[in-house]
Amino acid sequence: MMSDVNKQIEYTSVGEVSGPLMVVEKVTGVSYGEVVQIKAPDGSLRLGQVLEAGMDSAVVQVFEGTRGLDTKLTSVRFIGETMKVAVSKEMLGRVFSGTGKPLDGGPEIIPDKRIDITGEPINPSAREFPREFIQTGISTIDGMNTLVRGQKLPIFSASGLPHNELAAQIARQAKVLGKAERFAVVFCAMGITAEEANFFVKDFERTGALERAVLYMNLADDPAIERIIIPRMALTTAEYLAFELGMHVLVILTDLTNYCEALREIAAAREEVPGRRGYPGYMYTDLSTIYERAGRIIGKEGTITQIPILTMPDDDITHPIPDLTGYITEGQIVLSRSLHRKGIRPPVDVLPCLSRLMKQGIGTGRTREDHDDVSNQLYAGYAEGCDLRDLVAVVGEEALTERDRKLLKFADIFEDQFIRQGADENRTIEETLGLAWELMSTLPKEELKRIEVEYIDRYHPDVKKASKASK
Amino acid sequence: MTESSATPELRTIDTEAGTIGNVAGPVVKGINMRGCRMYDVVQVSDERLIGEIIELDGDKATIQVYEETDGVTPGGPIYLTNLPLSVELGPGLIGKIYDGIQRPLPNIKEVTGDFIGRGVHVSPIEHDAKWKFTPLAMVGDKISGGDFLGEVPETTVVMHKIMTPPDVEGEVTWIAPAGEYTLEESIAKVKLVDGTERELTMAQKWPVRRGRPFKKKFDPEKPLITGQRILDTFFPIAKGGTAAIPGGFGTGKTITQHQLAKWCDAEIIVYVGCGERGNEMTEVLQEFPELLDPRTGQPLMNRTILIANTSNMPVAAREASVYTGITLAEYYRDMGYNVALMADSTSRWAEAMREISGRLEEMPGEEGYPAYLASRLADFYERAGFVDTIHSDDEQRDGSISVIGAVSPPGGDFSEPVTQNTLRIVKVFWALDADLADRRHFPSINWLRSYSLYLDQMVPWWSQEVSGEWPKLRERAMVLLQKEAELQEIVQLVGPDALPPKEQVDLEGARVIRENFLQQNAFHKVDTYCPPKKQVMMLNIMLDYYDMIQGAASKGVSVERIKSLKCREPIGRMATASNEKFQSLFTKLHKEMREEVRDLTGGGA
């Protein structure tokens, strides 16, 4: 158990400083995970955390960087508790740093509670399965990769692609149909540039979302090591808002790639055995302690929905960061450079996209009875159309059959009308499905094999027209 | 420390043995630990966090702790239990959801609320619940390990046999009369070989890292019917067999595992969610009590045990979860049941080993995995099998464990160590394919890469129980699909119309099988389970269709006209035909199809 004895003692026995780590010698009673206050020779105060606790020494990771620390004058105080974040209702509308200090010039908040940022795993038997459809107003998401409340759905992007615009649009438009509920956004920036951060802040200001948002900012020039704790602070705040104040919280985490780089930096400094591409072998477990904090709990009103953003190094989806993320999250939205080049925005490449919770969140009573079939048919048609493009490149369009030409055309209009969408265009689910039927009606009716006959009779534009005409 | 109906062993330990020397994540080093044994369970610090000794060096011991170690301080106490990591076995296991070290999650919830706290000690099965016991042994019976003492109806479908523990041998001196008993009450007294008397209750313990004994292992001879067409017909797994499902994320590992857990014809299901998503376990937990087993008409939960150690739960308990699962499976196998165990995912288990190994600073093998990865995987899969269980009379008592392990290779690349080492052991390989998943071909099992080494052994069962045609149909379909793959390469170069009619018909025949037989909709109320008879009839009709259109083409009927046949649509909807009435429907369809194609050649000739 942690002791308070150490609180009084100021150790000046720093033995070694290396990268983000520091070894303090001749200590007693230091606990694993304990927070450390470090006084640098110039008098500035920094925060750290114990990574390894021994009988007479402790390895400390220093959150605000080790620059300027020495082994003579630097003094260290172990404060006898693990990393905590102060939370209160007053946090809405405020901006905080990676160590929880206000950045907006406002006063420190008066905490309602101080909560451990590590968080405990949600008991699987206490979870409520996510089923509530969230309408984002974006056709590729609503129609084909539906987001539901309590889901974690990352955006796999790459440098130079408009993932921020997409995330902001989701934050702006997301709503659950037919309900007016308390909604909040927790935004966590990890190592992004000031410009990117400004984009979000301005967008939140413009739409009035700022007053129901909590922002945690660690920018590109802030200490990398803070990126390890900042998402946990943000998620702890989100848990407080959701499970204690009953709000529906959307958490945007950007950019997870920077987080993983920071993780690798510490692992390297500790001389750990590296896993794939130098990332630590426990990165899967570590990432899961972030992503798995999304969800719903039986009997609790609030929910946490996560949209993490990560940039795939070199557009490579098999890179450990997107790969491990995909294994934990419930699907992924993938942005494509080739669609972006064609000028299609948002450039969502639907083929590798997935929402694992879609099936349970759509259908009769949630969206519409034909939703699943329509989505399957769009996928099948677009996939075949894309294959045919490769074929056309070799044999020319003349060699195609009539049917194949129609599929080829379908792939084009699908990209142009269904995927392409304005930044402020908010399509209802009815509009999205209507548009899908419109596009599918360019295909022969017998090609719509994924759709139940009764839905074709009910929703196919030709059938509708015909029945109107007969009336 | 929080305590609710703790097991007797846990209540009695108070011997403080060692001192905490060093803490780094889940690995704690203890000092003054001389006298403890490898793999003994210990309790660390005053919070009594559960841990296991994994390395001894003089009076120092390395302990892997099954709970988060934040706040643990060197100098604190370590308590000994002098017991290896064990599970408690007895009535009340079925229908439970456990964490990796057999703590029931709902009971943890009662203690620490919606989030999993630390240092919770809860009993795996209720000790005060009453069970209706019927004796099967009599006073004077000579019994040894595995012999039935009595039975207890555990759920509506599981008759739980109360067995003599494997280490007990002697003569029954007293057996409880039929009636209701708790797990604390004794139900038999046995005079052991050494003359001492031992009282037996309905519960027993078994260390998870040691396989429970059996008499003899046989070659599996019956298929584990799953109701999934591509699995049953093309790549069957046997009762007592082992299978691996490797695939990148989003290819459908978990859905396939869920489908197997729902519909396979094992009597007991042990589902181990090892390092996977919390919501997936919740889905099983909420769905299974509502789904009915097609064979018994009872809720699926009445034959299922869940073990959920999700990715964000402590990594050491994840390492243990697989062993906990297989030990529970062995216990039900010993009663003579066919048990199926799904481990989702064995890669997360291997990663847990890697993480612990890294913290111990062991010399790493391939990709940082410990050098003993291959042997641990082999040990685990070898606990599967079709066996004669232990008991004293000569009559054979069959039981089996089938193990289906999901593998999550990084980047979907099958050349990584976990996939490769698994494939060296298992007999069935279901290769998931991201391309198929992208085009929403589900289950996205690649029919050209997958294999089953049980095919020949399954022929007698299929011939006897379903249809003698099965091996022939299967082979013809495989040949056709193989042909399609070859033709596709040419089509990529010259387009489909450049092929001769015969080859175009080959493509059409393969397409019908691919789209309507290999694809199966797990979310469709009928299609989710396809009985073996229906599978054979479907394949028969499809191959007959292929033969007839090939015949028509050879008589000069154009491919265009073949592709406009009306019967193509009902063939495409065969999968969703009701599982009760498909026989008459299919016979009718078959007849109409023959007539239509005959008209085609009649008109065309």
Tab-separated table of C-alpha atoms in Angstrom, chain B residues 52 64 66 85-87 97-103 105 208-209 270-276 281 305-311 313-329 341-353 380 383:
chain	number	residue	atom	x	y	z
B	52	GLU	CA	1.508	-17.142	-9.760
B	64	GLN	CA	3.110	-12.842	-12.561
B	66	TYR	CA	-3.300	-11.435	-12.477
B	85	LEU	CA	-3.452	-22.299	-10.096
B	86	SER	CA	-6.572	-24.464	-10.072
B	87	VAL	CA	-10.163	-24.405	-11.152
B	97	ILE	CA	-19.220	-16.109	-17.405
B	98	TYR	CA	-15.765	-16.126	-15.854
B	99	ASP	CA	-12.632	-14.045	-16.085
B	100	GLY	CA	-9.332	-15.739	-16.961
B	101	ILE	CA	-8.855	-17.233	-13.505
B	102	GLN	CA	-12.394	-18.528	-13.018
B	103	ARG	CA	-13.899	-15.651	-11.084
B	105	LEU	CA	-17.874	-11.680	-13.573
B	208	VAL	CA	-5.154	-25.822	-14.918
B	209	ARG	CA	-1.710	-26.351	-16.364
B	270	VAL	CA	-16.608	-23.587	-23.706
B	271	TYR	CA	-16.049	-20.197	-25.295
B	272	VAL	CA	-12.829	-18.427	-24.335
B	273	GLY	CA	-12.718	-14.748	-25.245
B	274	CYS	CA	-9.013	-14.256	-24.812
B	275	GLY	CA	-7.855	-10.659	-25.125
B	276	GLU	CA	-10.691	-9.616	-27.405
B	281	MET	CA	-18.561	-11.062	-24.972
B	305	ILE	CA	-19.545	-21.707	-20.342
B	306	LEU	CA	-17.980	-18.351	-21.186
B	307	ILE	CA	-14.555	-17.142	-20.229
B	308	ALA	CA	-14.040	-13.480	-20.891
B	309	ASN	CA	-10.679	-11.914	-20.342
B	310	THR	CA	-10.988	-8.943	-22.623
B	311	SER	CA	-8.002	-7.092	-24.065
B	313	MET	CA	-8.156	-6.914	-18.495
B	314	PRO	CA	-4.858	-7.959	-16.885
B	315	VAL	CA	-2.522	-9.664	-19.291
B	316	ALA	CA	-1.376	-12.459	-16.980
B	317	ALA	CA	-4.958	-13.616	-16.471
B	318	ARG	CA	-5.273	-13.672	-20.238
B	319	GLU	CA	-2.378	-16.099	-20.350
B	320	ALA	CA	-4.210	-18.315	-17.848
B	321	SER	CA	-7.651	-18.051	-19.491
B	322	VAL	CA	-6.916	-20.600	-22.193
B	323	TYR	CA	-5.823	-23.175	-19.614
B	324	THR	CA	-8.843	-22.463	-17.455
B	325	GLY	CA	-11.068	-23.077	-20.479
B	326	ILE	CA	-9.516	-26.335	-21.552
B	327	THR	CA	-9.571	-27.711	-18.004
B	328	LEU	CA	-13.308	-27.055	-17.751
B	329	ALA	CA	-13.677	-28.756	-21.136
B	341	LEU	CA	-13.820	-25.206	-27.135
B	342	MET	CA	-13.454	-21.967	-29.052
B	343	ALA	CA	-10.418	-19.859	-28.252
B	344	ASP	CA	-10.675	-16.346	-29.637
B	345	SER	CA	-7.911	-15.457	-30.104
B	346	THR	CA	-4.850	-17.627	-29.532
B	347	SER	CA	-2.665	-14.805	-30.862
B	348	ARG	CA	-3.622	-12.664	-27.888
B	349	TRP	CA	-2.690	-15.554	-25.664
B	350	ALA	CA	0.687	-15.848	-27.389
B	351	GLU	CA	1.145	-12.098	-27.010
B	352	ALA	CA	0.447	-12.391	-23.308
B	353	MET	CA	3.236	-14.973	-23.125
B	380	PHE	CA	-2.602	-26.773	-25.575
B	383	ARG	CA	-5.352	-31.531	-24.864
